[in-house]
Amino acid sequence: MGDRHTWTAAPAAAEHARSVLAAAWSCAVSAEGGREEFVGSHSVTADGRVLLRVPEDSALLAAAICSPRGEPSAVLEFADVAPVPVRNRIRARLWLAGWFVPEGGRLSFRTTRAVLRRPGGTVVVDLDELAAAGPDPLALAEAQLLTHLADAHPDAVERLTRLVEPDSLHGVVRVQPLAVDRHGLTLRIERARGNGDVRLPFHAPADDVSQLTERMHVLLTQASAASCPRPLQRQRTDREG
């Protein structure tokens, strides 16, 4: 059974890609010499270029640097992993194709193609838009915000399900916060068979954590005024019994 989504307020592809770059801790590099995973080794410039620190004996990067300049010789892969334990924790993947150029003791990656895969489908990201975009203002704080919500306020998460269409809650076994950005909160609805995501948009964008707090209070107030979904009522009764 499909979930009813509200996608009218969501990050554009370029902003989403920049958020993945900003928050990702690891980077996988594939080139003619093979594939290597670099953890905590990359950074991103203001215009979206990826800078990578690599060991001097890296055969993979040596092969990438020695390839003809201007020709795509490597692919960088970044995974957007949900900070809260849920099924299917990979929320999105970003691939950058291009080549490396030495720059100040690091390798600067020149991107020729950017592809973002997320639940709504796969899109080729315009490189000019990628360079001009910035990450979501909550991207670096998201992991802490979501784990705090899931661990310290499970009652609030349950209350927010009152804003979800009842049809999306049939067979529900667990609801967890999956993602948050300045435009809204996404909940992962896990069922006995399968799972789906439902997005709760904010009434206005949240450009910092203080604004996010206000937006969440508005959602919770709206949820308190709504009736408890019958599937969750039955689930609560079973637990209390």
Short mmCIF file of C-alpha atoms in Angstrom, two decimals:
data_model
loop_
_atom_site.label_atom_id
_atom_site.label_comp_id
_atom_site.label_asym_id
_atom_site.label_seq_id
_atom_site.Cartn_x
_atom_site.Cartn_y
_atom_site.Cartn_z
CA MET A 1 0.00 0.00 0.00
CA GLY A 2 1.43 3.36 -1.00
CA ASP A 3 1.86 6.28 1.32
CA ARG A 4 0.36 9.66 0.65
CA HIS A 5 3.17 12.20 0.47
CA THR A 6 3.27 15.95 0.67
CA TRP A 7 6.29 16.89 -1.44
CA THR A 8 5.39 20.51 -2.17
CA ALA A 9 8.02 21.76 0.28
CA ALA A 10 11.20 19.78 -0.23
CA PRO A 11 14.85 20.50 -1.08
CA ALA A 12 15.73 20.91 -4.74
CA ALA A 13 18.08 18.32 -6.20
CA ALA A 14 21.14 20.61 -6.12
CA GLU A 15 20.55 21.57 -2.48
CA HIS A 16 19.96 17.95 -1.54
CA ALA A 17 23.21 16.96 -3.25
CA ARG A 18 25.13 19.67 -1.40
CA SER A 19 23.61 18.49 1.88
CA VAL A 20 24.77 14.93 1.16
CA LEU A 21 28.28 16.23 0.45
CA ALA A 22 28.31 18.33 3.64
CA ALA A 23 27.12 15.58 5.98
CA ALA A 24 28.75 12.46 4.50
CA TRP A 25 31.63 11.10 6.55
CA SER A 26 33.05 8.78 3.93
CA CYS A 27 33.71 8.83 0.21
CA ALA A 28 34.19 5.84 -2.09
CA VAL A 29 36.43 6.45 -5.13
CA SER A 30 36.34 4.18 -8.16
CA ALA A 31 38.90 4.48 -10.94
CA GLU A 32 40.87 2.23 -13.26
CA GLY A 33 43.01 1.10 -10.37
CA GLY A 34 40.06 -0.20 -8.36
CA ARG A 35 37.92 1.14 -5.56
CA GLU A 36 38.90 2.64 -2.21
CA GLU A 37 36.92 4.02 0.72
CA PHE A 38 38.21 7.21 2.36
CA VAL A 39 36.81 8.02 5.80
CA GLY A 40 36.94 11.54 7.17
CA SER A 41 39.23 12.59 4.31
CA HIS A 42 37.12 14.90 2.16
CA SER A 43 35.94 18.47 2.45
CA VAL A 44 33.77 20.65 0.25
CA THR A 45 34.55 24.18 -0.94
CA ALA A 46 32.02 27.00 -1.13
CA ASP A 47 31.44 26.29 -4.82
CA GLY A 48 30.88 22.57 -4.26
CA ARG A 49 34.29 21.21 -5.25
CA VAL A 50 35.40 18.11 -3.36
CA LEU A 51 38.90 18.16 -1.86
CA LEU A 52 40.36 14.81 -0.87
CA ARG A 53 43.35 13.91 1.33
CA VAL A 54 44.83 10.57 0.28
CA PRO A 55 47.82 8.43 1.27
CA GLU A 56 50.88 8.89 -0.91
CA ASP A 57 50.88 5.20 -1.77
CA SER A 58 47.31 5.14 -3.07
CA ALA A 59 47.46 3.30 -6.42
CA LEU A 60 43.86 4.20 -7.11
CA LEU A 61 44.46 7.92 -6.96
CA ALA A 62 47.74 7.63 -8.83
CA ALA A 63 45.83 6.04 -11.70
CA ALA A 64 43.21 8.78 -11.60
CA ILE A 65 45.79 11.59 -11.65
CA CYS A 66 47.76 10.04 -14.51
CA SER A 67 44.70 9.81 -16.74
CA PRO A 68 44.37 12.42 -19.53
CA ARG A 69 43.26 15.73 -18.05
CA GLY A 70 39.74 16.72 -18.94
CA GLU A 71 38.56 13.17 -19.42
CA PRO A 72 36.41 11.57 -16.70
CA SER A 73 38.70 9.13 -14.90
CA ALA A 74 37.07 8.58 -11.51
CA VAL A 75 33.69 8.33 -9.83
CA LEU A 76 33.07 9.49 -6.26
CA GLU A 77 30.17 7.96 -4.36
CA PHE A 78 28.57 9.41 -1.23
CA ALA A 79 25.85 7.72 0.81
CA ASP A 80 23.26 9.60 2.83
CA VAL A 81 22.67 7.32 5.84
CA ALA A 82 19.81 7.83 8.27
CA PRO A 83 21.17 8.59 11.77
CA VAL A 84 18.26 6.77 13.44
CA PRO A 85 18.19 2.95 13.15
CA VAL A 86 15.52 2.13 10.55
CA ARG A 87 15.08 -0.38 7.79
CA ASN A 88 16.88 0.54 4.60
CA ARG A 89 19.02 3.28 6.16
CA ILE A 90 20.43 4.61 2.88
CA ARG A 91 18.23 7.63 2.17
CA ALA A 92 20.05 8.79 -0.96
CA ARG A 93 23.22 8.24 -2.98
CA LEU A 94 25.25 10.82 -4.86
CA TRP A 95 27.70 10.02 -7.65
CA LEU A 96 30.19 12.52 -9.07
CA ALA A 97 32.12 11.68 -12.25
CA GLY A 98 35.22 13.68 -13.22
CA TRP A 99 38.95 13.86 -12.66
CA PHE A 100 41.45 14.89 -9.96
CA VAL A 101 43.83 17.85 -9.97
CA PRO A 102 46.56 18.33 -7.29
CA GLU A 103 45.83 21.41 -5.20
CA GLY A 104 47.69 22.49 -2.05
CA GLY A 105 48.65 19.05 -0.85
CA ARG A 106 45.22 17.63 -1.60
CA LEU A 107 43.35 16.45 -4.65
CA SER A 108 40.65 18.68 -6.08
CA PHE A 109 37.91 16.88 -7.97
CA ARG A 110 36.61 18.47 -11.16
CA THR A 111 33.06 17.22 -11.65
CA THR A 112 31.70 16.58 -15.13
CA ARG A 113 28.47 14.83 -14.11
CA ALA A 114 26.47 14.58 -10.90
CA VAL A 115 23.71 12.03 -10.32
CA LEU A 116 21.47 11.92 -7.25
CA ARG A 117 19.32 8.92 -6.41
CA ARG A 118 16.63 9.39 -3.79
CA PRO A 119 13.28 7.67 -3.08
CA GLY A 120 11.47 9.80 -5.64
CA GLY A 121 13.81 8.68 -8.42
CA THR A 122 17.18 9.41 -9.98
CA VAL A 123 18.07 12.84 -11.36
CA VAL A 124 21.07 14.34 -13.12
CA VAL A 125 22.01 17.48 -11.17
CA ASP A 126 22.87 20.58 -13.17
CA LEU A 127 26.51 21.43 -12.42
CA ASP A 128 25.92 25.20 -12.36
CA GLU A 129 23.07 24.72 -9.92
CA LEU A 130 25.23 22.41 -7.82
CA ALA A 131 28.00 25.04 -7.63
CA ALA A 132 25.55 27.82 -6.74
CA ALA A 133 23.55 25.85 -4.16
CA GLY A 134 24.37 25.55 -0.50
CA PRO A 135 23.62 22.66 1.88
CA ASP A 136 20.46 22.74 3.90
CA PRO A 137 21.07 24.90 7.01
CA LEU A 138 20.14 21.95 9.24
CA ALA A 139 22.28 19.36 7.42
CA LEU A 140 25.16 19.27 9.92
CA ALA A 141 22.83 19.27 12.94
CA GLU A 142 20.36 16.75 11.54
CA ALA A 143 21.90 13.61 13.04
CA GLN A 144 21.84 15.00 16.58
CA LEU A 145 18.35 16.45 16.14
CA LEU A 146 16.84 13.20 14.89
CA THR A 147 18.52 10.91 17.41
CA HIS A 148 17.39 13.21 20.23
CA LEU A 149 13.83 13.18 18.91
CA ALA A 150 13.78 9.39 18.57
CA ASP A 151 15.50 8.60 21.90
CA ALA A 152 14.17 11.31 24.20
CA HIS A 153 10.75 12.07 22.72
CA PRO A 154 9.15 8.89 21.34
CA ASP A 155 5.81 10.21 22.61
CA ALA A 156 6.18 13.23 20.33
CA VAL A 157 6.91 10.98 17.36
CA GLU A 158 3.78 8.96 18.11
CA ARG A 159 1.74 12.15 18.43
CA LEU A 160 2.96 13.34 15.02
CA THR A 161 1.46 10.23 13.42
CA ARG A 162 -1.93 11.86 13.98
CA LEU A 163 -1.04 14.05 10.99
CA VAL A 164 -0.55 10.98 8.78
CA GLU A 165 -3.34 9.65 6.58
CA PRO A 166 -4.85 6.60 8.37
CA ASP A 167 -4.42 4.47 5.24
CA SER A 168 -0.64 4.87 5.56
CA LEU A 169 -0.70 3.39 9.06
CA HIS A 170 -2.33 0.05 8.34
CA GLY A 171 -0.11 -2.73 9.70
CA VAL A 172 2.29 -0.26 11.33
CA VAL A 173 4.81 -1.78 13.76
CA ARG A 174 7.10 1.22 14.27
CA VAL A 175 7.39 4.89 13.31
CA GLN A 176 10.75 6.67 13.41
CA PRO A 177 11.97 10.12 12.35
CA LEU A 178 13.88 9.55 9.11
CA ALA A 179 14.96 13.02 7.96
CA VAL A 180 14.56 16.69 8.69
CA ASP A 181 15.45 19.73 6.63
CA ARG A 182 14.37 23.35 6.66
CA HIS A 183 11.21 22.46 4.73
CA GLY A 184 9.84 19.59 6.80
CA LEU A 185 10.13 16.35 8.77
CA THR A 186 9.97 12.88 7.19
CA LEU A 187 8.73 9.88 9.14
CA ARG A 188 9.58 6.27 8.28
CA ILE A 189 6.48 4.08 8.62
CA GLU A 190 7.58 0.48 9.18
CA ARG A 191 4.99 -2.24 8.73
CA ALA A 192 5.01 -5.99 9.19
CA ARG A 193 5.55 -6.15 5.44
CA GLY A 194 7.49 -3.31 3.91
CA ASN A 195 7.78 0.33 4.85
CA GLY A 196 7.10 3.80 3.49
CA ASP A 197 7.86 7.43 4.18
CA VAL A 198 5.52 10.32 4.93
CA ARG A 199 6.59 13.95 4.88
CA LEU A 200 5.19 16.56 7.26
CA PRO A 201 5.92 20.01 5.79
CA PHE A 202 6.55 23.05 7.98
CA HIS A 203 4.36 26.12 7.59
CA ALA A 204 7.52 28.11 6.77
CA PRO A 205 11.20 27.22 6.19
CA ALA A 206 13.43 26.83 9.26
CA ASP A 207 16.82 28.44 8.68
CA ASP A 208 18.33 27.47 12.05
CA VAL A 209 17.72 25.22 15.05
CA SER A 210 15.71 27.83 16.97
CA GLN A 211 13.33 28.22 14.04
CA LEU A 212 13.13 24.43 13.74
CA THR A 213 12.03 24.25 17.38
CA GLU A 214 9.16 26.63 16.64
CA ARG A 215 8.18 24.69 13.50
CA MET A 216 8.12 21.42 15.45
CA HIS A 217 5.96 22.99 18.15
CA VAL A 218 3.47 24.02 15.48
CA LEU A 219 3.35 20.47 14.09
CA LEU A 220 2.88 19.02 17.58
CA THR A 221 0.09 21.49 18.32
CA GLN A 222 -1.65 20.48 15.11
CA ALA A 223 -1.16 16.82 16.00
CA SER A 224 -2.60 17.32 19.50
CA ALA A 225 -5.76 18.72 17.96
CA ALA A 226 -6.13 15.66 15.70
CA SER A 227 -7.55 12.30 16.71
CA CYS A 228 -5.26 9.34 17.33
CA PRO A 229 -5.14 7.01 14.29
CA ARG A 230 -7.05 3.79 14.97
CA PRO A 231 -4.12 1.50 14.04
CA LEU A 232 -2.01 3.17 16.72
CA GLN A 233 -4.87 3.04 19.20
CA ARG A 234 -5.04 -0.72 18.73
CA GLN A 235 -1.25 -1.00 18.99
CA ARG A 236 -1.24 0.99 22.24
CA THR A 237 -4.05 -1.16 23.68
CA ASP A 238 -2.10 -4.32 22.84
CA ARG A 239 0.99 -2.97 24.64
CA GLU A 240 -0.98 -1.97 27.72
CA GLY A 241 -2.71 -5.34 27.78
#
